[in-house]
C-alpha cells in the first residue's frame, strides 16, 4: 500500500505556494525517512523545480534567508516554521573528495534524488503524487539497512564525509550497513582525511550519541582511527591486570554501553583511558597504567582541539577525563574542592562515568562504590546549606585582615587562602569571629 505521510500545515502551505506559481515541490530526505519510520522529524526539508530567484518571488513577503544560495538552498519562514527549500540539483564532478566543482539545477526530482547519499535519504513525498522512491529506500527502511545510492566507492570518492554519515545513520537509527557499502567504507576510509574537522565533529557527535554507537565503534574502529588515531592505539591493547577482562578499547566500549546518551558523558567515556597505551608498565604483579588519567587529559585536549570543539566542551571533557579515577574522600574538604572545579551537573556526570567504568571491569571488580550515591547527596546538602566554597563567600575579606595589621600584598592572599582551606576542611566554621581569631593566632605565630 502507498504510504501516507501527514505533512505539517506550513509544509503543505509552502508547497501550494510554489505550485500556484507553476513549480513542483516535494518534502525530501530526513523528514520523509523519519516519517516512514514513525519517529520525530528534526526539520522539514523541501526540494523544488523553482530556482532560487523564482523561489524568492513565490515567497515575496515572507522572511527568506539565503542559506546556501549558490547550492540552491533558501530558508523560508512560512507560517511560523523554518523550511529549508532547495532547487532540484545535479551535483557536477568532484575534484577534492568533498564538494562538487559546480552544481547545476535540474528540472526533475529524479535527478535530485540521485545525488543524495543513502537510499533511505533519497525519497521525496508529495500529498497527491505520493512517494518517489527510485532506489528502494522504503524497502531498506524495512530491512533497516543503510546503503549508498549507486556505487558506494564512487559516492565516497565524491564526498568522503558520506563514510562517516553512513556510520552516523546506522548508529542513530540502529540500522546495519549494506555489505557493499560496508566494504567500501573500510576500503576508502582514508578519504575522511580530506574533510573539514567541523564536519567530522558534527557527524561523529551524532554517531556517539546514537543507540547503536557501540556496535559501530567496534566494527568500524579502523574508520574512526582515521580522525582519532589516539583511540585506535587502544584497540587490542591488553591490560594484563586482574582488574580487567577486556583490552583497553573493549573496556571503553563496554563502559559506553552503560552510558546515557549525553554527549559530554560519552566523549569523556570514549577518551577516559586514551592515555593508557602510552603509560603502560609491567612488573611481577602484571600491567600498570600509572599517570594515565593525566596523560589522557593531555591527549583529550589535543583530540578535541583538532576536531574544533568549543572551549566549554574542551574544558569540561578534559576535566572529566582527568578526574575519572581520582580518589575523592568523603571526609574532609575533597567534595567541596571538587565543587570549585566542576559544576554540580558535571559532578553527576563524573559519577556516571565512574559507574560505567566500574561495570566494564573484570566481573570480580564490578561492585559499585558507595561514593556514587554519597557524593551527589553531599553536593545537594552543601548547596542547600549554601556552604562556603571560595573566597567570594568567605566571612572575612582582605580589608578585615588589613585592619588586623597584615600588610597589603601577597601576605593577604596567602592568609585568606589558609582560612579558606580551614573552612573547606571543616576545621573552622565560616564565621567572622572564628576566622578573625584564627587570623590573629596565625599572625602571632609568624611574628
Ligand atoms: P537529520 O534528521 O539528522 O537532520 P537528515 O537526513 O535530514 O537527517 P541532513 O544532514 O540534514 O540529514 O541532510 C539532509 C539530506 O540531504 C539528507 O537526507 C540527504 O538526502 C542529503 N545529504 C546531506 N548530506 C549529503 C551528502 N554529503 N551527500 C549526499 N547527500 C547528502
Ligand atoms: Mg536534516
Short mmCIF file of C-alpha atoms and ligand atoms in Angstrom, two decimals:
data_model
loop_
_atom_site.label_atom_id
_atom_site.label_comp_id
_atom_site.label_asym_id
_atom_site.label_seq_id
_atom_site.Cartn_x
_atom_site.Cartn_y
_atom_site.Cartn_z
CA UNK A 1 0.00 0.00 0.00
CA UNK A 2 1.18 3.50 -0.83
CA UNK A 3 2.46 5.06 2.40
CA UNK A 4 0.77 8.20 3.67
CA UNK A 5 2.72 10.91 5.43
CA UNK A 6 0.95 13.64 7.26
CA UNK A 7 2.78 16.83 6.34
CA UNK A 8 2.54 19.75 8.72
CA UNK A 9 0.41 22.63 7.52
CA UNK A 10 3.31 25.05 6.84
CA UNK A 11 4.94 22.45 4.56
CA UNK A 12 1.67 21.95 2.67
CA UNK A 13 1.23 25.72 2.52
CA UNK A 14 4.71 26.28 1.09
CA UNK A 15 4.14 23.51 -1.46
CA UNK A 16 0.90 25.11 -2.58
CA UNK A 17 2.61 28.46 -2.84
CA UNK A 18 5.27 27.02 -5.17
CA UNK A 19 2.70 25.08 -7.17
CA UNK A 20 0.49 28.13 -7.56
CA UNK A 21 3.43 29.71 -9.39
CA UNK A 22 3.77 26.67 -11.68
CA UNK A 23 6.57 24.82 -9.88
CA UNK A 24 6.85 21.35 -8.38
CA UNK A 25 7.71 20.77 -4.74
CA UNK A 26 8.24 17.74 -2.50
CA UNK A 27 9.19 17.01 1.06
CA UNK A 28 12.55 15.23 0.88
CA UNK A 29 15.31 13.47 2.79
CA UNK A 30 15.36 13.06 6.55
CA UNK A 31 11.75 14.14 7.11
CA UNK A 32 10.41 11.51 4.70
CA UNK A 33 12.69 8.86 6.20
CA UNK A 34 11.72 9.63 9.80
CA UNK A 35 8.02 9.93 8.98
CA UNK A 36 8.02 6.47 7.40
CA UNK A 37 9.83 5.16 10.47
CA UNK A 38 7.31 6.84 12.72
CA UNK A 39 9.98 8.81 14.58
CA UNK A 40 10.31 12.50 15.29
CA UNK A 41 11.26 14.72 12.37
CA UNK A 42 14.07 17.22 13.04
CA UNK A 43 13.46 19.53 10.12
CA UNK A 44 11.15 19.52 7.15
CA UNK A 45 13.31 19.95 4.07
CA UNK A 46 11.82 20.51 0.66
CA UNK A 47 13.02 20.20 -2.89
CA UNK A 48 11.54 22.16 -5.80
CA UNK A 49 11.83 22.84 -9.51
CA UNK A 50 11.93 26.58 -8.75
CA UNK A 51 15.32 28.31 -8.99
CA UNK A 52 16.38 30.41 -6.01
CA UNK A 53 15.33 33.67 -7.70
CA UNK A 54 11.97 32.13 -8.58
CA UNK A 55 11.52 30.86 -5.04
CA UNK A 56 12.12 34.36 -3.77
CA UNK A 57 9.30 35.61 -5.96
CA UNK A 58 6.98 32.84 -4.69
CA UNK A 59 7.77 33.80 -1.13
CA UNK A 60 7.80 37.57 -1.56
CA UNK A 61 6.65 38.98 1.74
CA UNK A 62 7.89 36.01 3.79
CA UNK A 63 11.23 36.01 5.55
CA UNK A 64 13.80 34.36 3.32
CA UNK A 65 17.41 33.64 4.29
CA UNK A 66 19.98 32.81 1.64
CA UNK A 67 21.38 29.79 3.48
CA UNK A 68 23.30 28.35 0.55
CA UNK A 69 22.11 30.23 -2.44
CA UNK A 70 24.92 29.03 -4.72
CA UNK A 71 23.74 25.46 -4.00
CA UNK A 72 20.13 26.45 -4.47
CA UNK A 73 19.14 26.47 -0.80
CA UNK A 74 16.93 29.08 0.82
CA UNK A 75 15.48 29.03 4.30
CA UNK A 76 11.92 30.28 4.26
CA UNK A 77 9.98 31.21 7.36
CA UNK A 78 6.47 30.10 6.46
CA UNK A 79 3.51 30.01 8.84
CA UNK A 80 5.96 30.10 11.75
CA UNK A 81 8.06 27.16 10.53
CA UNK A 82 11.57 27.42 9.19
CA UNK A 83 11.80 25.40 5.96
CA UNK A 84 14.93 24.63 4.00
CA UNK A 85 13.95 24.59 0.36
CA UNK A 86 16.47 23.54 -2.29
CA UNK A 87 16.25 23.66 -6.05
CA UNK A 88 16.45 20.26 -7.80
CA UNK A 89 20.14 19.81 -8.20
CA UNK A 90 22.55 17.71 -10.07
CA UNK A 91 25.97 17.84 -8.48
CA UNK A 92 28.74 18.13 -11.06
CA UNK A 93 32.07 16.40 -10.82
CA UNK A 94 34.00 16.30 -7.58
CA UNK A 95 37.71 17.08 -7.66
CA UNK A 96 38.64 17.20 -3.99
CA UNK A 97 36.54 14.39 -2.44
CA UNK A 98 34.44 16.86 -0.50
CA UNK A 99 32.43 19.22 -2.67
CA UNK A 100 31.24 19.39 -6.25
CA UNK A 101 33.12 21.66 -8.60
CA UNK A 102 29.81 23.11 -9.66
CA UNK A 103 26.14 22.34 -9.21
CA UNK A 104 23.62 22.56 -11.98
CA UNK A 105 19.97 23.00 -11.32
CA UNK A 106 17.79 20.41 -12.95
CA UNK A 107 14.17 20.14 -13.94
CA UNK A 108 13.11 16.88 -12.38
CA UNK A 109 13.06 15.44 -8.95
CA UNK A 110 14.67 12.15 -10.08
CA UNK A 111 17.94 13.95 -10.83
CA UNK A 112 17.86 15.49 -7.39
CA UNK A 113 17.29 12.18 -5.63
CA UNK A 114 20.20 10.59 -7.47
CA UNK A 115 22.73 12.95 -5.88
CA UNK A 116 21.63 12.08 -2.34
CA UNK A 117 23.76 9.84 -0.14
CA UNK A 118 21.73 6.82 1.02
CA UNK A 119 18.63 5.11 -0.29
CA UNK A 120 16.71 5.89 2.91
CA UNK A 121 17.63 9.59 2.48
CA UNK A 122 16.73 9.69 -1.21
CA UNK A 123 12.95 9.64 -1.09
CA UNK A 124 10.61 12.51 -1.85
CA UNK A 125 6.96 12.79 -0.88
CA UNK A 126 4.01 14.75 -2.20
CA UNK A 127 0.46 14.51 -0.79
CA UNK A 128 -1.13 13.63 -4.13
CA UNK A 129 1.83 12.32 -6.15
CA UNK A 130 2.84 10.03 -3.29
CA UNK A 131 6.27 8.65 -2.55
CA UNK A 132 9.04 8.98 -5.10
CA UNK A 133 11.37 6.14 -4.23
CA UNK A 134 13.73 5.31 -7.11
CA UNK A 135 16.37 3.41 -5.17
CA UNK A 136 14.45 1.12 -2.85
CA UNK A 137 14.60 3.44 0.16
CA UNK A 138 11.32 2.18 1.64
CA UNK A 139 12.49 -1.41 1.34
CA UNK A 140 15.80 -0.52 3.02
CA UNK A 141 13.88 1.16 5.84
CA UNK A 142 12.02 -2.10 6.37
CA UNK A 143 15.27 -4.08 6.20
CA UNK A 144 16.85 -1.46 8.48
CA UNK A 145 19.81 -1.04 6.18
CA UNK A 146 21.99 1.92 5.16
CA UNK A 147 23.03 1.56 1.53
CA UNK A 148 24.54 4.10 -0.84
CA UNK A 149 22.62 5.41 -3.80
CA UNK A 150 24.61 3.97 -6.71
CA UNK A 151 28.16 2.64 -6.48
CA UNK A 152 29.44 3.08 -2.92
CA UNK A 153 33.08 3.55 -3.89
CA UNK A 154 32.19 6.24 -6.42
CA UNK A 155 29.89 8.01 -3.95
CA UNK A 156 32.56 8.03 -1.22
CA UNK A 157 35.17 9.21 -3.71
CA UNK A 158 32.91 12.17 -4.46
CA UNK A 159 32.41 13.13 -0.84
CA UNK A 160 34.40 11.38 1.90
CA UNK A 161 32.09 12.68 4.60
CA UNK A 162 29.47 10.18 3.44
CA UNK A 163 31.63 7.45 5.01
CA UNK A 164 31.06 8.93 8.44
CA UNK A 165 27.45 9.82 7.64
CA UNK A 166 26.77 6.14 6.91
CA UNK A 167 28.11 5.25 10.35
CA UNK A 168 26.13 8.08 11.90
CA UNK A 169 22.81 6.98 10.41
CA UNK A 170 23.49 3.33 11.24
CA UNK A 171 24.17 4.34 14.86
CA UNK A 172 21.28 6.76 15.29
CA UNK A 173 18.70 4.57 13.55
CA UNK A 174 20.23 1.33 14.83
CA UNK A 175 20.47 0.02 11.27
CA UNK A 176 23.05 -2.29 9.77
CA UNK A 177 25.16 -1.27 6.80
CA UNK A 178 24.69 -2.98 3.46
CA UNK A 179 27.64 -5.30 2.73
CA UNK A 180 28.83 -3.49 -0.42
CA UNK A 181 28.61 -0.13 1.35
CA UNK A 182 30.42 -1.57 4.39
CA UNK A 183 33.29 -2.90 2.26
CA UNK A 184 33.65 0.48 0.57
CA UNK A 185 33.63 2.28 3.93
CA UNK A 186 36.58 0.24 5.17
CA UNK A 187 38.39 0.42 1.86
CA UNK A 188 38.04 4.15 1.34
CA UNK A 189 38.25 5.28 4.98
CA UNK A 190 41.28 7.47 4.31
CA UNK A 191 39.05 9.77 2.25
CA UNK A 192 37.92 11.21 5.57
CA UNK A 193 41.30 12.94 5.71
CA UNK A 194 40.01 15.42 3.11
CA UNK A 195 37.11 16.51 5.27
CA UNK A 196 36.99 19.63 7.43
CA UNK A 197 37.24 18.91 11.16
CA UNK A 198 33.96 20.70 11.90
CA UNK A 199 32.01 18.43 9.58
CA UNK A 200 33.65 15.34 11.06
CA UNK A 201 32.86 16.57 14.55
CA UNK A 202 29.21 17.15 13.78
CA UNK A 203 28.63 13.68 12.37
CA UNK A 204 30.78 11.98 14.98
CA UNK A 205 28.89 13.56 17.88
CA UNK A 206 25.61 12.25 16.48
CA UNK A 207 27.17 8.83 15.94
CA UNK A 208 28.47 8.74 19.52
CA UNK A 209 25.04 9.50 20.98
CA UNK A 210 23.20 7.07 18.74
CA UNK A 211 21.52 3.97 20.10
CA UNK A 212 23.83 1.72 18.07
CA UNK A 213 27.05 3.63 18.77
CA UNK A 214 28.93 0.82 20.50
CA UNK A 215 28.38 -1.69 17.69
CA UNK A 216 29.52 0.84 15.09
CA UNK A 217 32.59 1.89 17.09
CA UNK A 218 33.53 -1.78 17.41
CA UNK A 219 33.01 -2.74 13.78
CA UNK A 220 34.49 0.43 12.29
CA UNK A 221 37.37 1.18 14.68
CA UNK A 222 39.67 1.46 11.67
CA UNK A 223 37.46 4.21 10.22
CA UNK A 224 37.22 6.11 13.49
CA UNK A 225 41.01 5.73 13.71
CA UNK A 226 41.45 7.92 10.63
CA UNK A 227 40.49 11.00 12.63
CA UNK A 228 41.08 9.57 16.14
CA UNK A 229 44.35 7.62 15.83
CA UNK A 230 44.83 8.02 19.59
CA UNK A 231 41.79 5.83 20.11
CA UNK A 232 42.91 3.27 17.60
CA UNK A 233 46.05 2.80 19.70
CA UNK A 234 43.71 1.34 22.37
CA UNK A 235 42.39 -1.38 20.06
CA UNK A 236 43.70 -4.79 21.16
CA UNK A 237 45.86 -3.13 23.84
CA UNK A 238 45.97 -5.85 26.52
CA UNK A 239 45.77 -4.70 30.14
CA UNK A 240 47.33 -7.72 31.91
CA UNK A 241 45.72 -6.97 35.23
CA UNK A 242 43.23 -8.80 37.39
CA UNK A 243 41.01 -5.70 37.44
CA UNK A 244 40.23 -6.00 33.76
CA UNK A 245 38.94 -8.71 31.48
CA UNK A 246 38.93 -6.64 28.27
CA UNK A 247 41.58 -4.83 26.29
CA UNK A 248 41.56 -1.02 26.57
CA UNK A 249 39.26 -0.42 23.58
CA UNK A 250 36.80 -3.19 24.51
CA UNK A 251 36.72 -1.88 28.07
CA UNK A 252 35.91 1.58 26.71
CA UNK A 253 33.11 0.17 24.55
CA UNK A 254 31.64 -1.81 27.44
CA UNK A 255 31.72 1.34 29.56
CA UNK A 256 29.97 3.30 26.78
CA UNK A 257 27.38 0.57 26.56
CA UNK A 258 26.22 1.52 30.08
CA UNK A 259 26.20 5.25 29.41
CA UNK A 260 23.29 7.64 28.97
CA UNK A 261 23.10 9.26 25.55
CA UNK A 262 24.62 12.51 26.71
CA UNK A 263 27.41 13.98 24.59
CA UNK A 264 29.75 15.18 27.35
CA UNK A 265 29.46 11.93 29.29
CA UNK A 266 30.06 9.90 26.16
CA UNK A 267 33.00 11.97 24.93
CA UNK A 268 34.65 11.66 28.34
CA UNK A 269 33.99 7.92 28.50
CA UNK A 270 35.27 7.40 24.98
CA UNK A 271 38.51 9.12 25.92
CA UNK A 272 38.80 8.23 29.62
CA UNK A 273 41.50 5.59 29.10
CA UNK A 274 43.06 7.02 25.95
CA UNK A 275 46.21 7.72 27.98
CA UNK A 276 46.69 4.06 28.85
CA UNK A 277 48.74 2.79 25.88
CA UNK A 278 51.47 5.39 26.41
CA UNK A 279 51.57 4.85 30.20
CA UNK A 280 51.89 1.08 30.24
CA UNK A 281 54.46 -0.52 32.53
CA UNK A 282 54.80 -4.08 33.74
CA UNK A 283 56.18 -5.72 36.87
CA UNK A 284 55.74 -9.01 38.72
CA UNK A 285 52.12 -8.02 39.51
CA UNK A 286 51.29 -7.50 35.85
CA UNK A 287 50.37 -4.38 33.87
CA UNK A 288 50.07 -0.86 35.32
CA UNK A 289 48.97 2.45 33.86
CA UNK A 290 50.32 4.97 36.36
CA UNK A 291 49.51 8.52 35.33
CA UNK A 292 47.09 7.51 32.58
CA UNK A 293 44.39 9.97 33.64
CA UNK A 294 46.74 12.96 33.43
CA UNK A 295 48.11 11.70 30.13
CA UNK A 296 44.54 11.07 28.97
CA UNK A 297 43.70 14.64 29.78
CA UNK A 298 46.50 15.88 27.52
CA UNK A 299 45.51 13.59 24.67
CA UNK A 300 41.85 14.55 25.08
CA UNK A 301 42.80 18.21 24.80
CA UNK A 302 44.74 17.53 21.59
CA UNK A 303 41.91 15.47 20.12
CA UNK A 304 39.12 17.91 20.96
CA UNK A 305 41.13 20.88 19.71
CA UNK A 306 41.87 19.09 16.48
CA UNK A 307 38.15 18.41 15.99
CA UNK A 308 37.49 22.09 16.79
CA UNK A 309 35.23 21.52 19.75
CA UNK A 310 34.17 24.70 21.56
CA UNK A 311 36.09 25.79 24.65
CA UNK A 312 33.34 24.89 27.08
CA UNK A 313 33.22 21.27 25.87
CA UNK A 314 37.03 21.16 25.85
CA UNK A 315 37.31 22.39 29.44
CA UNK A 316 34.61 20.10 30.79
CA UNK A 317 35.53 16.88 28.99
CA UNK A 318 39.26 17.20 29.75
CA UNK A 319 38.42 17.69 33.41
CA UNK A 320 36.13 14.64 33.46
CA UNK A 321 38.90 12.54 31.90
CA UNK A 322 41.47 13.89 34.36
CA UNK A 323 39.24 13.13 37.36
CA UNK A 324 37.76 9.85 36.16
CA UNK A 325 39.71 7.70 38.61
CA UNK A 326 40.88 10.24 41.18
CA UNK A 327 40.05 9.27 44.78
CA UNK A 328 37.53 11.64 46.36
CA UNK A 329 37.49 11.06 50.14
CA UNK A 330 34.07 11.61 51.66
CA UNK A 331 35.67 13.13 54.75
CA UNK A 332 37.47 16.46 54.76
CA UNK A 333 37.16 19.03 52.03
CA UNK A 334 37.55 16.89 48.91
CA UNK A 335 33.94 17.13 47.77
CA UNK A 336 33.87 20.89 48.34
CA UNK A 337 37.09 21.28 46.41
CA UNK A 338 35.63 19.24 43.58
CA UNK A 339 32.68 21.64 43.56
CA UNK A 340 35.08 24.52 42.94
CA UNK A 341 36.43 22.72 39.86
CA UNK A 342 33.25 21.35 38.29
CA UNK A 343 29.59 22.26 38.07
CA UNK A 344 27.16 20.11 40.05
CA UNK A 345 25.89 18.76 36.76
CA UNK A 346 29.39 17.65 35.78
CA UNK A 347 29.93 16.02 39.17
CA UNK A 348 26.88 13.89 38.39
CA UNK A 349 28.46 13.12 35.01
CA UNK A 350 31.68 12.15 36.77
CA UNK A 351 29.75 9.72 38.98
CA UNK A 352 28.03 8.31 35.91
CA UNK A 353 31.42 7.84 34.22
CA UNK A 354 32.78 6.05 37.27
CA UNK A 355 29.75 3.80 37.38
CA UNK A 356 30.13 2.85 33.71
CA UNK A 357 33.90 2.44 34.10
CA UNK A 358 33.41 0.10 37.04
CA UNK A 359 30.77 -2.01 35.33
CA UNK A 360 33.20 -2.60 32.46
CA UNK A 361 35.90 -4.08 34.74
CA UNK A 362 36.52 -7.78 35.35
CA UNK A 363 33.42 -9.42 36.92
CA UNK A 364 35.02 -9.66 40.39
CA UNK A 365 35.66 -5.89 40.44
CA UNK A 366 32.33 -4.52 39.35
CA UNK A 367 30.94 -3.68 42.79
CA UNK A 368 29.77 -0.07 42.78
CA UNK A 369 31.39 2.17 45.35
CA UNK A 370 29.14 3.94 47.89
CA UNK A 371 30.63 7.29 46.78
CA UNK A 372 28.46 7.14 43.65
CA UNK A 373 25.45 7.89 45.81
CA UNK A 374 27.14 9.67 48.68
CA UNK A 375 28.81 12.39 46.63
CA UNK A 376 25.69 13.60 44.80
CA UNK A 377 23.91 13.66 48.16
CA UNK A 378 26.71 15.67 49.75
CA UNK A 379 26.71 18.12 46.85
CA UNK A 380 22.96 18.64 47.28
CA UNK A 381 23.33 19.19 51.01
CA UNK A 382 26.24 21.59 50.63
CA UNK A 383 24.19 23.62 48.12
CA UNK A 384 21.23 23.67 50.48
CA UNK A 385 23.47 24.91 53.27
CA UNK A 386 24.94 27.46 50.88
CA UNK A 387 28.34 26.24 52.05
CA UNK A 388 31.36 28.49 51.53
CA UNK A 389 33.45 27.18 48.62
CA UNK A 390 35.51 30.18 47.61
CA UNK A 391 37.00 33.45 48.83
CA UNK A 392 33.90 35.21 47.50
CA UNK A 393 31.74 33.79 50.26
CA UNK A 394 34.38 33.59 53.00
CA UNK A 395 33.10 35.50 56.04
CA UNK A 396 36.23 37.71 56.12
CA UNK A 397 37.98 39.63 53.36
CA UNK A 398 41.22 41.46 52.65
CA UNK A 399 40.03 44.59 54.41
CA UNK A 400 39.48 42.68 57.66
CA UNK A 401 43.00 41.28 57.57
CA UNK A 402 44.49 44.70 56.85
CA UNK A 403 42.65 46.00 59.87
CA UNK A 404 44.49 43.37 61.89
CA UNK A 405 47.76 44.74 60.58
CA UNK A 406 48.54 42.36 57.73
CA UNK A 407 50.48 44.36 55.13
CA UNK A 408 48.95 44.90 51.70
CA UNK A 409 50.10 42.40 49.07
CA UNK A 410 50.78 38.70 48.85
CA UNK A 411 50.50 38.06 52.59
CA UNK A 412 46.79 38.89 52.50
CA UNK A 413 46.05 36.44 49.71
CA UNK A 414 48.07 33.71 51.41
CA UNK A 415 46.32 34.16 54.74
CA UNK A 416 42.87 34.26 53.13
CA UNK A 417 43.69 31.02 51.35
CA UNK A 418 44.80 29.41 54.63
CA UNK A 419 41.49 30.44 56.20
CA UNK A 420 39.51 29.18 53.22
CA UNK A 421 41.33 25.84 53.35
CA UNK A 422 40.42 25.51 57.02
CA UNK A 423 36.77 26.24 56.20
CA UNK A 424 36.72 23.79 53.28
CA UNK A 425 38.21 21.11 55.54
CA UNK A 426 35.65 21.85 58.27
CA UNK A 427 38.42 22.82 60.70
CA UNK A 428 36.84 26.26 61.10
CA UNK A 429 33.27 27.46 60.68
CA UNK A 430 32.69 30.15 58.08
CA UNK A 431 32.04 32.76 60.77
CA UNK A 432 33.64 36.14 61.03
CA UNK A 433 34.70 35.97 64.70
CA UNK A 434 36.18 32.50 64.41
CA UNK A 435 38.09 33.42 61.26
CA UNK A 436 39.43 36.68 62.73
CA UNK A 437 40.53 34.82 65.81
CA UNK A 438 42.37 32.24 63.68
CA UNK A 439 43.93 35.04 61.65
CA UNK A 440 45.22 36.74 64.80
CA UNK A 441 46.70 33.48 66.01
CA UNK A 442 48.43 32.92 62.68
CA UNK A 443 49.87 36.45 62.83
CA UNK A 444 51.18 35.92 66.37
CA UNK A 445 52.86 32.68 65.35
CA UNK A 446 54.52 34.37 62.41
CA UNK A 447 55.82 37.33 64.39
P1 LIG B 1 18.68 14.64 10.36
O1 LIG B 1 17.32 14.23 10.74
O2 LIG B 1 19.72 14.14 11.27
O3 LIG B 1 18.83 16.10 10.02
P2 LIG B 1 18.88 14.34 7.53
O4 LIG B 1 18.64 13.16 6.65
O5 LIG B 1 17.95 15.50 7.40
O6 LIG B 1 18.94 13.82 9.00
P3 LIG B 1 20.96 16.16 6.85
O7 LIG B 1 22.40 16.11 7.14
O8 LIG B 1 20.15 17.26 7.41
O9 LIG B 1 20.36 14.76 7.28
O10 LIG B 1 20.81 16.14 5.26
C1 LIG B 1 19.56 16.34 4.60
C2 LIG B 1 19.50 15.49 3.34
O11 LIG B 1 20.45 15.97 2.39
C3 LIG B 1 19.85 14.02 3.53
O12 LIG B 1 18.70 13.27 3.90
C4 LIG B 1 20.38 13.64 2.17
O13 LIG B 1 19.35 13.37 1.29
C5 LIG B 1 21.07 14.89 1.71
N1 LIG B 1 22.52 14.96 2.04
C6 LIG B 1 23.09 15.56 3.10
N2 LIG B 1 24.42 15.46 3.09
C7 LIG B 1 24.72 14.79 1.98
C8 LIG B 1 25.96 14.36 1.37
N3 LIG B 1 27.12 14.62 1.95
N4 LIG B 1 25.88 13.70 0.19
C9 LIG B 1 24.69 13.45 -0.40
N5 LIG B 1 23.51 13.80 0.11
C10 LIG B 1 23.51 14.46 1.29
MG1 LIG B 2 18.25 17.41 8.39
#
